[in-house]
Coordinates of N, CA and C in Angstrom, one line a residue:
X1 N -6.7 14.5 7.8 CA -6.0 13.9 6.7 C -6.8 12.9 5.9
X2 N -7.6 12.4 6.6 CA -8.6 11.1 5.9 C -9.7 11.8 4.7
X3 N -9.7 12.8 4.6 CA -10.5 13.5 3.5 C -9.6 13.7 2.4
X4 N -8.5 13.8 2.5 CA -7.5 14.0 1.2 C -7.3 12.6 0.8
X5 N -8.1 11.5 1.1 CA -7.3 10.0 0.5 C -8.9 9.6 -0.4
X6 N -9.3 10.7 -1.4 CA -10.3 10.4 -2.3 C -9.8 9.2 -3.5
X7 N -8.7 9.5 -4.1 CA -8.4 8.4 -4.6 C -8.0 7.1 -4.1
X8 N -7.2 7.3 -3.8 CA -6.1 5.7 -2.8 C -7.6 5.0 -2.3
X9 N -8.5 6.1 -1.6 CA -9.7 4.9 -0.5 C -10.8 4.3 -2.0
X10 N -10.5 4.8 -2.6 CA -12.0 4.5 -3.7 C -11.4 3.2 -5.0
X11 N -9.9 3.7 -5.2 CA -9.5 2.7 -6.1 C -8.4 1.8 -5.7
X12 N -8.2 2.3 -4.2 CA -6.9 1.3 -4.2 C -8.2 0.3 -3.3
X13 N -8.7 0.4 -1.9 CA -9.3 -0.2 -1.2 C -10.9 -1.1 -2.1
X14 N -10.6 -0.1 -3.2 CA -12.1 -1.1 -3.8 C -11.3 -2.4 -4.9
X15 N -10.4 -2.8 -4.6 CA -9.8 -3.3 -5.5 C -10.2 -5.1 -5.3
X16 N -10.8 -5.2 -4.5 CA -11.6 -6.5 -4.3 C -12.5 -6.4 -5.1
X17 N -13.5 -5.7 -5.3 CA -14.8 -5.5 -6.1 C -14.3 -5.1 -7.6
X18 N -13.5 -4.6 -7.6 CA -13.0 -4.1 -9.0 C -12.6 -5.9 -9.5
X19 N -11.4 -6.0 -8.8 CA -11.3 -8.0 -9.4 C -12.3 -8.4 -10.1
X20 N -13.3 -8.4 -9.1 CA -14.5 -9.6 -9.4 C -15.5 -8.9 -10.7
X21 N -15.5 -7.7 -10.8 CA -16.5 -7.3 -11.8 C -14.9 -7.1 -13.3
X22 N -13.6 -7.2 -13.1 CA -12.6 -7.7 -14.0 C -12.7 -8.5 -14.6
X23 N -12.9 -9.5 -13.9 CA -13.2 -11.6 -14.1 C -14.3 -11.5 -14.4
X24 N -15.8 -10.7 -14.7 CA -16.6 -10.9 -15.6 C -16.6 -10.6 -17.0
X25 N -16.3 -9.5 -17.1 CA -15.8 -8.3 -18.5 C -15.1 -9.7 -18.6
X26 N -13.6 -10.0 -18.3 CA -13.0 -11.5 -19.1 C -13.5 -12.7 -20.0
X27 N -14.7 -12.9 -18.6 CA -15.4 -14.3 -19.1 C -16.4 -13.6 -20.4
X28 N -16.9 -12.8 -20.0 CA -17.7 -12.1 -21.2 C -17.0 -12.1 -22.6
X29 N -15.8 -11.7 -22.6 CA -14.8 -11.1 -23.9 C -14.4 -12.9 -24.5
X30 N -14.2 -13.9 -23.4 CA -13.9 -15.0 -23.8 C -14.9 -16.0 -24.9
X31 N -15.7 -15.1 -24.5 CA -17.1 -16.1 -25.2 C -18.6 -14.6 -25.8
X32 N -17.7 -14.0 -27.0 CA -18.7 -13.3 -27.6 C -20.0 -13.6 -28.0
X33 N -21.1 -12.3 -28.1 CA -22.4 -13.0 -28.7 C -22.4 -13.2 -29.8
X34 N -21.5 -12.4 -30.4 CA -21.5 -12.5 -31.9 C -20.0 -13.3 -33.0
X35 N -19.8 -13.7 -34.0 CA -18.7 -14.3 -34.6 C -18.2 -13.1 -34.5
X36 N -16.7 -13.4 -34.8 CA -15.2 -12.8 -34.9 C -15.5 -12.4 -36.5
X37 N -14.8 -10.9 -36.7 CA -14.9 -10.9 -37.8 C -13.3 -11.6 -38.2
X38 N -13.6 -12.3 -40.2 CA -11.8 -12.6 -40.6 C -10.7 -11.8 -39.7
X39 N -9.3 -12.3 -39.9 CA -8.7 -12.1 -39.5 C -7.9 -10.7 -40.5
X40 N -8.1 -11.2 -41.6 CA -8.0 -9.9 -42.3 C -9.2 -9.1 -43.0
X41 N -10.3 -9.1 -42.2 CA -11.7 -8.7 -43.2 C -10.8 -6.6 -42.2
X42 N -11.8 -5.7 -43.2 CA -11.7 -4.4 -42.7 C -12.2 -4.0 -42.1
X43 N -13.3 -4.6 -40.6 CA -14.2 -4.8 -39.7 C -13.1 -5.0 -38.7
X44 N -12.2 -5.9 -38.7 CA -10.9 -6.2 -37.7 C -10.2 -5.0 -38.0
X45 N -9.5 -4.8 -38.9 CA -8.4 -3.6 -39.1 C -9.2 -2.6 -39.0
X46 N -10.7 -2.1 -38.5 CA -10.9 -0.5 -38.2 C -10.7 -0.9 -36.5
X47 N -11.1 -1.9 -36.2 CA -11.3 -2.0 -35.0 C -10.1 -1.6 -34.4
X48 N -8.8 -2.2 -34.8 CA -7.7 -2.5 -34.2 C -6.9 -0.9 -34.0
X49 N -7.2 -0.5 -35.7 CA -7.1 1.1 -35.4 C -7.4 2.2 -34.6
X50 N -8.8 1.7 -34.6 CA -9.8 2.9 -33.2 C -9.4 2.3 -32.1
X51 N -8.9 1.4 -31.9 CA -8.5 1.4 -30.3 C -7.8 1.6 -29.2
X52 N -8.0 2.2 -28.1 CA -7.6 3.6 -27.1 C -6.8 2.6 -26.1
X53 N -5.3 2.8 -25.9 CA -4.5 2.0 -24.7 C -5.8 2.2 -23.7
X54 N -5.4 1.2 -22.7 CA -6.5 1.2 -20.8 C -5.8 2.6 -20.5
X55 N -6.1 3.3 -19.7 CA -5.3 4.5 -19.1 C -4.8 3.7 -17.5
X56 N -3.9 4.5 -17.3 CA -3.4 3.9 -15.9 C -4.3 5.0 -14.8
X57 N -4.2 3.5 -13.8 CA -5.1 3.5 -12.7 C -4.4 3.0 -11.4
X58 N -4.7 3.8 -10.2 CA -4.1 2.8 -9.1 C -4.4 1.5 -9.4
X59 N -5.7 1.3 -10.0 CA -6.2 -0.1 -9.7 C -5.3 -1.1 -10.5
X60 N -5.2 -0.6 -12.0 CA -4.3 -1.5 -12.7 C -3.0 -1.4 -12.0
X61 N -2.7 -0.8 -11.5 CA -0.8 -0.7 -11.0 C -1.1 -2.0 -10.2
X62 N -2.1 -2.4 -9.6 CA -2.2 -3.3 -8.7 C -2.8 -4.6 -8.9
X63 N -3.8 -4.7 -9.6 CA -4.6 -5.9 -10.0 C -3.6 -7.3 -9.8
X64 N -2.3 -7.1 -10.4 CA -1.3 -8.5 -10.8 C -0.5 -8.7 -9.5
X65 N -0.7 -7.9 -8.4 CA 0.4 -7.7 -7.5 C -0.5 -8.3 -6.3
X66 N 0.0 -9.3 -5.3 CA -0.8 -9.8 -4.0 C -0.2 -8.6 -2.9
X67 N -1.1 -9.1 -2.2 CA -0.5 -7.6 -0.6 C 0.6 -8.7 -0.1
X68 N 0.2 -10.0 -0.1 CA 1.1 -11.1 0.9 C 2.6 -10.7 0.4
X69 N 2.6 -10.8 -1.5 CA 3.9 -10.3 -1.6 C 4.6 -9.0 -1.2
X70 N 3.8 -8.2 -1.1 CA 4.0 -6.8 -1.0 C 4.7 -6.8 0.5
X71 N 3.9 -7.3 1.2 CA 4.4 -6.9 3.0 C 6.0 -7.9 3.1
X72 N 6.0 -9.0 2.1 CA 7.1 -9.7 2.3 C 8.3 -9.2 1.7
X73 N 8.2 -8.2 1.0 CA 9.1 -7.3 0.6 C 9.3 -6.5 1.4
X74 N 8.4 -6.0 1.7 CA 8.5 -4.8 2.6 C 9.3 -5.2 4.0
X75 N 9.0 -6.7 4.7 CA 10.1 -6.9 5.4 C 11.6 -7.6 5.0
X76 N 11.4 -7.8 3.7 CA 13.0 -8.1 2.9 C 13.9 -6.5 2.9
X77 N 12.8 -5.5 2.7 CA 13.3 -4.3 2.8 C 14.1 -3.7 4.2
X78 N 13.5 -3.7 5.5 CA 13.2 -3.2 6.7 C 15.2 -4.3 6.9
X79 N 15.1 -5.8 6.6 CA 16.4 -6.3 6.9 C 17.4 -5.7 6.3
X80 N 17.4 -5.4 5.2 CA 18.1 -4.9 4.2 C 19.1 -3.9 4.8
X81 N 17.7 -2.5 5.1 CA 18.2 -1.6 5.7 C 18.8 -1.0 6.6
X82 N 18.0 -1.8 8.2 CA 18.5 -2.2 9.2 C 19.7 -3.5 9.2
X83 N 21.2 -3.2 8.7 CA 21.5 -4.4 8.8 C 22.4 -4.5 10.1
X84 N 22.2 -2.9 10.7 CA 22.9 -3.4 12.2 C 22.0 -4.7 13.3
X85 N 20.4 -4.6 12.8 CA 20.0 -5.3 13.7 C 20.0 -6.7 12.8
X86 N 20.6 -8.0 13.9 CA 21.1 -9.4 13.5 C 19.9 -10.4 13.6
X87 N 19.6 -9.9 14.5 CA 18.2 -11.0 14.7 C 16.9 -10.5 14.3
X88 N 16.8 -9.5 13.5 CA 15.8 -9.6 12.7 C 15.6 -10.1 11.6
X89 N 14.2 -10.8 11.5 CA 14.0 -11.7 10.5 C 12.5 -10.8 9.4
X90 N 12.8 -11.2 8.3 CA 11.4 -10.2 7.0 C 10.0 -10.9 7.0
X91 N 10.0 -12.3 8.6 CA 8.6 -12.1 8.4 C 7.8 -11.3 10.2
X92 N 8.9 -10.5 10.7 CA 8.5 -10.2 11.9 C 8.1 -8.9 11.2
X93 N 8.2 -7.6 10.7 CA 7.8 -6.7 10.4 C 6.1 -7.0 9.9
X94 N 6.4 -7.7 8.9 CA 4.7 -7.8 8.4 C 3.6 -8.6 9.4
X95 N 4.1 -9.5 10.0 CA 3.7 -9.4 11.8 C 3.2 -8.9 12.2
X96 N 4.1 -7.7 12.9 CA 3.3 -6.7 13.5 C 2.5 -5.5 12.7
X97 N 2.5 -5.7 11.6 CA 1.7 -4.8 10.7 C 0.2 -5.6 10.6
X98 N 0.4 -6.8 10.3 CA -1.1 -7.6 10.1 C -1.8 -7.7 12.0
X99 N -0.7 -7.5 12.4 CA -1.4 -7.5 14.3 C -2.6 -6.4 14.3
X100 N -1.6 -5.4 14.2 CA -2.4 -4.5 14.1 C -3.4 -4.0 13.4
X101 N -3.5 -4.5 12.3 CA -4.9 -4.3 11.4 C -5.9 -5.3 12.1
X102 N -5.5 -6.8 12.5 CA -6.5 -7.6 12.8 C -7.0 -7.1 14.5
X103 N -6.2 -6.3 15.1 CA -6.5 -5.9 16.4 C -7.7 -4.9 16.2
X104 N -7.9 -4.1 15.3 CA -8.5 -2.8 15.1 C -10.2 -3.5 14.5
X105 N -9.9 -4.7 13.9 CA -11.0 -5.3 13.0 C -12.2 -5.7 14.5
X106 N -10.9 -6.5 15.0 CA -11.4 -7.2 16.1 C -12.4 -6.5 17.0
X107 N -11.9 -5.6 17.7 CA -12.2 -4.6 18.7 C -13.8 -3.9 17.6
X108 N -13.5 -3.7 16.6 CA -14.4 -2.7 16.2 C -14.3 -1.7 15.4
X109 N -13.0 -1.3 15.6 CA -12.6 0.2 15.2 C -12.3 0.3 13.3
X110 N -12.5 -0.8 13.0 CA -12.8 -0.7 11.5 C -13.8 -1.9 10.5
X111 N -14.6 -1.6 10.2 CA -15.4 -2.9 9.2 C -14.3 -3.3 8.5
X112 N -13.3 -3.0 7.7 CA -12.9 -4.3 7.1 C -11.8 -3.6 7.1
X113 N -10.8 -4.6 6.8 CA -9.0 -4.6 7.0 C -9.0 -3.8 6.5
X114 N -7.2 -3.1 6.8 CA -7.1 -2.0 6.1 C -5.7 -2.3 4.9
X115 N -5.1 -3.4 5.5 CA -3.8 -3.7 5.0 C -4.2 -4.2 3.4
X116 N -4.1 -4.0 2.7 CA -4.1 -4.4 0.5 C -3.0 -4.0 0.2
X117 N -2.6 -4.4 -1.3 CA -1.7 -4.2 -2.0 C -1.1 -2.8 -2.0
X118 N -2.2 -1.5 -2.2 CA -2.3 -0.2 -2.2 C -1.6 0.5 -1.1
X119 N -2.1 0.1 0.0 CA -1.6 0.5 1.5 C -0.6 -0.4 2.0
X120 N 0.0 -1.1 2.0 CA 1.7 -1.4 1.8 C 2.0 -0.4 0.7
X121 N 1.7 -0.7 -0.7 CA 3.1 0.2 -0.9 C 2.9 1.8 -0.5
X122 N 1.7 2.0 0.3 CA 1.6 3.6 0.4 C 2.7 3.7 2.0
X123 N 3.0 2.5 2.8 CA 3.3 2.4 4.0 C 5.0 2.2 3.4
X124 N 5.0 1.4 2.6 CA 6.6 1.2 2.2 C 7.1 2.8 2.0
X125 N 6.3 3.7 1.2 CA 7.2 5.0 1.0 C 7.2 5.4 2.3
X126 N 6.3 5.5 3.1 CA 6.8 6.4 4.2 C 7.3 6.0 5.0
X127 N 7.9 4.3 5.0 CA 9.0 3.7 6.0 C 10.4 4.2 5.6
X128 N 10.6 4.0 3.9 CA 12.1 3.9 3.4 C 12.5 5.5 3.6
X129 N 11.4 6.7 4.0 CA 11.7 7.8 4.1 C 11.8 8.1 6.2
X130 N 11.7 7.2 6.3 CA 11.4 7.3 7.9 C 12.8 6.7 8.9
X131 N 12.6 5.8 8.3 CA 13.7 4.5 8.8 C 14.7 4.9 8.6
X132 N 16.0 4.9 9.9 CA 17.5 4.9 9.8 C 17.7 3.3 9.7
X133 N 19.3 3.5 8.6 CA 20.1 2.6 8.6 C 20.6 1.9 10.2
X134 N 20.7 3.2 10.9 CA 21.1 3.1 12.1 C 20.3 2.6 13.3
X135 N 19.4 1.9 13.2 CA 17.8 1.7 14.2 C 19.1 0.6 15.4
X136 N 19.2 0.9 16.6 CA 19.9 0.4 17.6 C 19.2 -0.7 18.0
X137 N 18.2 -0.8 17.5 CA 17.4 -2.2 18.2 C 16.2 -2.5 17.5
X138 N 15.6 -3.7 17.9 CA 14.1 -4.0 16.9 C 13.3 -3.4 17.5
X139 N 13.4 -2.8 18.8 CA 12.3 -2.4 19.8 C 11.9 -1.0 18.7
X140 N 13.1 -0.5 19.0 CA 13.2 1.2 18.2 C 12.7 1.0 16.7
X141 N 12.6 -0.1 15.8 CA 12.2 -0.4 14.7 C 11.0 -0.8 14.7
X142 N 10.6 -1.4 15.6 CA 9.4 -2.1 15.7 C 8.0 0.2 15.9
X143 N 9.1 0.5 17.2 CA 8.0 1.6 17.5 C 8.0 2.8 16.2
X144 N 9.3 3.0 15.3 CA 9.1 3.6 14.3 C 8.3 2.9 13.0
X145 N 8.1 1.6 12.9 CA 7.3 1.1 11.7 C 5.5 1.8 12.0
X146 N 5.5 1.5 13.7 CA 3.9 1.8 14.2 C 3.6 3.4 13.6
X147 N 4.2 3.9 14.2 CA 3.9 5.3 13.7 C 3.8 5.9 12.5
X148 N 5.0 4.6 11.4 CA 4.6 4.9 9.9 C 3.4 4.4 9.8
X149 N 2.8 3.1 10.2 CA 1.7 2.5 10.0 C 0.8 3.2 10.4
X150 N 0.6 4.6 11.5 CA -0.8 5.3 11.7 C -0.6 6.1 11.0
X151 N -0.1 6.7 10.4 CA 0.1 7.9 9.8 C -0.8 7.3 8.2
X152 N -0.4 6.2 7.9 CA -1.0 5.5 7.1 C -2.7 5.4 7.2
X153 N -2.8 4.6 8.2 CA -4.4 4.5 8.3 C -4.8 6.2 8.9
X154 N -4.5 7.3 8.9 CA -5.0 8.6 9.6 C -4.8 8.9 7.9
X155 N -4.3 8.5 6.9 CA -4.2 9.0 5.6 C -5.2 8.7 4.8
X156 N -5.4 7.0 4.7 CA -5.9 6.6 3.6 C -7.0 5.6 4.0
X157 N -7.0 5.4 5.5 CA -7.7 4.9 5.9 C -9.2 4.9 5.5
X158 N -10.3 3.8 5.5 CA -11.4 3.7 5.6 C -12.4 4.9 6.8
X159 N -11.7 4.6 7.9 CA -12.5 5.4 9.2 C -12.1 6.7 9.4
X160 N -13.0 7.6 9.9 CA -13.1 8.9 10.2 C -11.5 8.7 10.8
X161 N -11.7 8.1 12.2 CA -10.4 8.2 12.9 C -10.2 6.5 13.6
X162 N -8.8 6.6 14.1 CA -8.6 5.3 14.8 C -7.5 5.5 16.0
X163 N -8.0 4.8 17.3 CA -7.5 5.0 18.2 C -5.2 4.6 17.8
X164 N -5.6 5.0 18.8 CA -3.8 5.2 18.7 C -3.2 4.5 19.6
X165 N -3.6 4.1 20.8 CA -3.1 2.8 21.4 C -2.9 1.7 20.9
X166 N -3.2 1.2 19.6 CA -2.3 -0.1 19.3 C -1.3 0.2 18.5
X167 N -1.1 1.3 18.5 CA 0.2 1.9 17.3 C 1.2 2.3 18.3
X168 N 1.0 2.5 19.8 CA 2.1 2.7 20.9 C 2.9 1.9 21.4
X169 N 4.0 2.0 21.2 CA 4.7 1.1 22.2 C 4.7 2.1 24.0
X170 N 4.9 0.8 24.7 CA 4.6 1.3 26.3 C 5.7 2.6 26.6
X171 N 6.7 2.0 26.0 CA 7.7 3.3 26.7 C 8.1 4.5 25.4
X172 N 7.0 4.6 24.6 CA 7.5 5.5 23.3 C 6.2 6.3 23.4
X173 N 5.1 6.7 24.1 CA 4.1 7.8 23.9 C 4.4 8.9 23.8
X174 N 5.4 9.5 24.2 CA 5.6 11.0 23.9 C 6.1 11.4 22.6
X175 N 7.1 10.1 22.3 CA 8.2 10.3 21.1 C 7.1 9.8 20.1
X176 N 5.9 9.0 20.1 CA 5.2 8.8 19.0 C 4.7 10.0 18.9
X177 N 3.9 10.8 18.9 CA 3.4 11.8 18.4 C 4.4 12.6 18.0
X178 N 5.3 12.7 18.6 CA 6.3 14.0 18.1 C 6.6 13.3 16.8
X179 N 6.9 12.1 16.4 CA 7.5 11.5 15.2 C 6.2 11.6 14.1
X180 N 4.9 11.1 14.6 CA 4.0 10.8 13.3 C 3.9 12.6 13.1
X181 N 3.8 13.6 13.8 CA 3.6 14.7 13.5 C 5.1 15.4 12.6
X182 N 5.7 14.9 13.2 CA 7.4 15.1 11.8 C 7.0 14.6 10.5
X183 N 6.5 13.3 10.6 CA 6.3 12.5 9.4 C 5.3 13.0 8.6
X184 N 4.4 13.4 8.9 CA 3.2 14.3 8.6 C 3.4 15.4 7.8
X185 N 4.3 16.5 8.9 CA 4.8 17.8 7.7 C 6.1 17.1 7.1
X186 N 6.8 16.4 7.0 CA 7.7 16.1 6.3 C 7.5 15.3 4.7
X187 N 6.4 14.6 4.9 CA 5.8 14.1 3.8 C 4.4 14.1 3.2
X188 N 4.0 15.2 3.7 CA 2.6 15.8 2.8 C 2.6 15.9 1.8
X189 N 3.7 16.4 1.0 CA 3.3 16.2 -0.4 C 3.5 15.1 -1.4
X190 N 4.9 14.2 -0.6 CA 4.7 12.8 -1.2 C 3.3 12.4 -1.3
X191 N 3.1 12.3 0.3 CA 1.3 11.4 0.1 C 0.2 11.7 -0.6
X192 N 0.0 13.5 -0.6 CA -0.5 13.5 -2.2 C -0.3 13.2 -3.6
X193 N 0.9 13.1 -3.7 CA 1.4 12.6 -4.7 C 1.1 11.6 -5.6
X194 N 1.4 10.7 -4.2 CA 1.3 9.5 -4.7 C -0.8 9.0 -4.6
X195 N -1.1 9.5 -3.5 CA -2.8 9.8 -3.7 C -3.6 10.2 -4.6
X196 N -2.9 10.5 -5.7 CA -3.5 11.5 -7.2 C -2.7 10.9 -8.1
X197 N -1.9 10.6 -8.0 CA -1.1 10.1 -9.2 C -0.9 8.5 -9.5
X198 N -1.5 7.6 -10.8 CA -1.1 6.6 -10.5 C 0.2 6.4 -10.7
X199 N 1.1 7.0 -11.9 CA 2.3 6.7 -11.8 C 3.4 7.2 -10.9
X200 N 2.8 8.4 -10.2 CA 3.8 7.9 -8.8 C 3.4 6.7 -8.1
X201 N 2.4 6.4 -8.4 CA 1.4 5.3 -7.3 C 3.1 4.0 -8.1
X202 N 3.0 3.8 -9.2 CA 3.8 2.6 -9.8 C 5.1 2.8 -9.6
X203 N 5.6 3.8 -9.2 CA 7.1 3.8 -9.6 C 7.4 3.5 -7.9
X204 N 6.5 3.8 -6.9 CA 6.6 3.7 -5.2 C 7.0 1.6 -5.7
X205 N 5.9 1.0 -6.0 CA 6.1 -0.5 -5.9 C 7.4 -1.0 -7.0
X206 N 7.4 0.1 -7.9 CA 8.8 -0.4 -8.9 C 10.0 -0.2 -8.1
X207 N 10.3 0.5 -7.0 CA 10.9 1.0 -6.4 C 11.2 -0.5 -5.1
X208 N 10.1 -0.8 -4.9 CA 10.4 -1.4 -3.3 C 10.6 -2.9 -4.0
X209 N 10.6 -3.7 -5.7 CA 10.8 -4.6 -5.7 C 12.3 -4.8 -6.1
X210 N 12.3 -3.3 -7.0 CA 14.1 -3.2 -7.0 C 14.7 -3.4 -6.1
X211 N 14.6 -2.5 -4.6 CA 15.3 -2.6 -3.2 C 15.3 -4.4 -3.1
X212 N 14.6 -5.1 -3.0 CA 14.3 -6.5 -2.4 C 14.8 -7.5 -3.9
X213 N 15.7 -7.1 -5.3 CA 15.6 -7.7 -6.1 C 17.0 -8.4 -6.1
X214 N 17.8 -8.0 -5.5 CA 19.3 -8.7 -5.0 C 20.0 -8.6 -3.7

């Protein structure tokens, strides 16, 4: 699966480097080498005419959007849904989501985080498609978010591969594989979808701030 995530890994995960070489082109455009032409000379008006919208990009979908907000939706979402379970709270989900990326850092098993703006909302589609209203407990919530979350990094991840013990809960190993392999043929073609497309890529986050907007 990690060979089909040529876009998502190149424009959603470079989206640090993309910022900073953004914020130059800025400072550059702020302070030209040359004078402005008049505001009505015909040097301004050809320009204004030849010029081409930005095209959309994962990267623009993202640039204005933090991951911090993103996961905090994402667990505004998860309460929403689950509203049988009472004592779940929307900053325990992004919890164990940031656990587990910083466990994987830790140990080795990846040079740099995996969690960004891009990979939340690529994790939000395959939760809101995963997740029952009906989740009996946080345990059962907690072990179906993991398995959205590997299916996630086995997608779009940085690394060839990543161990699967921190994505297990102790008494769920059989049922996790059976599930990420459901979720796998059940949403292959969303995830290309949304891997090739920026405006599916936009309408996934237009989507998860509507859910969390009342």
């Amino acid at each position: 699966m990690a060979s089909s995530s040529v876009q998502v890994h190149h424009l959603i995960h470079g989206e640090e480097e993309k910022k900073k070489q953004g914020m130059k082109r800025s400072r550059s455009q702020l302070t030209p080498g040359t004078p402005a032409a008049p505001e009505d000379s015909p040097v301004k008006r050809r320009k204004i005419q030849t010029s081409t919208p930005v095209p959309l990009t994962h990267w623009t979908v993202v640039r204005n959007t933090f991951c911090s907000r993103l996961l905090r939706l994402v667990g505004e979402y998860l309460c929403r849904r689950c509203r049988l379970l009472t004592g779940l709270r929307p900053t325990v989900p992004p919890f164990w989501i940031l656990n587990v990326d910083t466990t994987l850092t830790v140990l080795g098993y990846q040079q740099q985080p995996f969690i960004c703006s891009g990979t939340v909302a690529f994790l939000y589609m395959v939760l809101r498609d995963t997740v029952s209203a009906e989740m009996a407990s946080v345990e059962e919530l907690r072990a179906v978010l993991l398995s959205c979350l590997y299916v996630s990094y086995a997608y779009i991840g940085h690394e060839i591969s990543y161990p699967a013990l921190p994505f297990i809960m102790k008494t769920d190993r059989r049922t996790f594989w059976k599930r990420t392999l459901n979720i796998t043929q059940r949403m292959s073609r969303n995830m290309l979808e949304i891997n090739i497309s920026p405006h599916v890529f936009a309408k996934v986050i237009s989507d998860l701030k509507k859910e969390t907007a009342h």
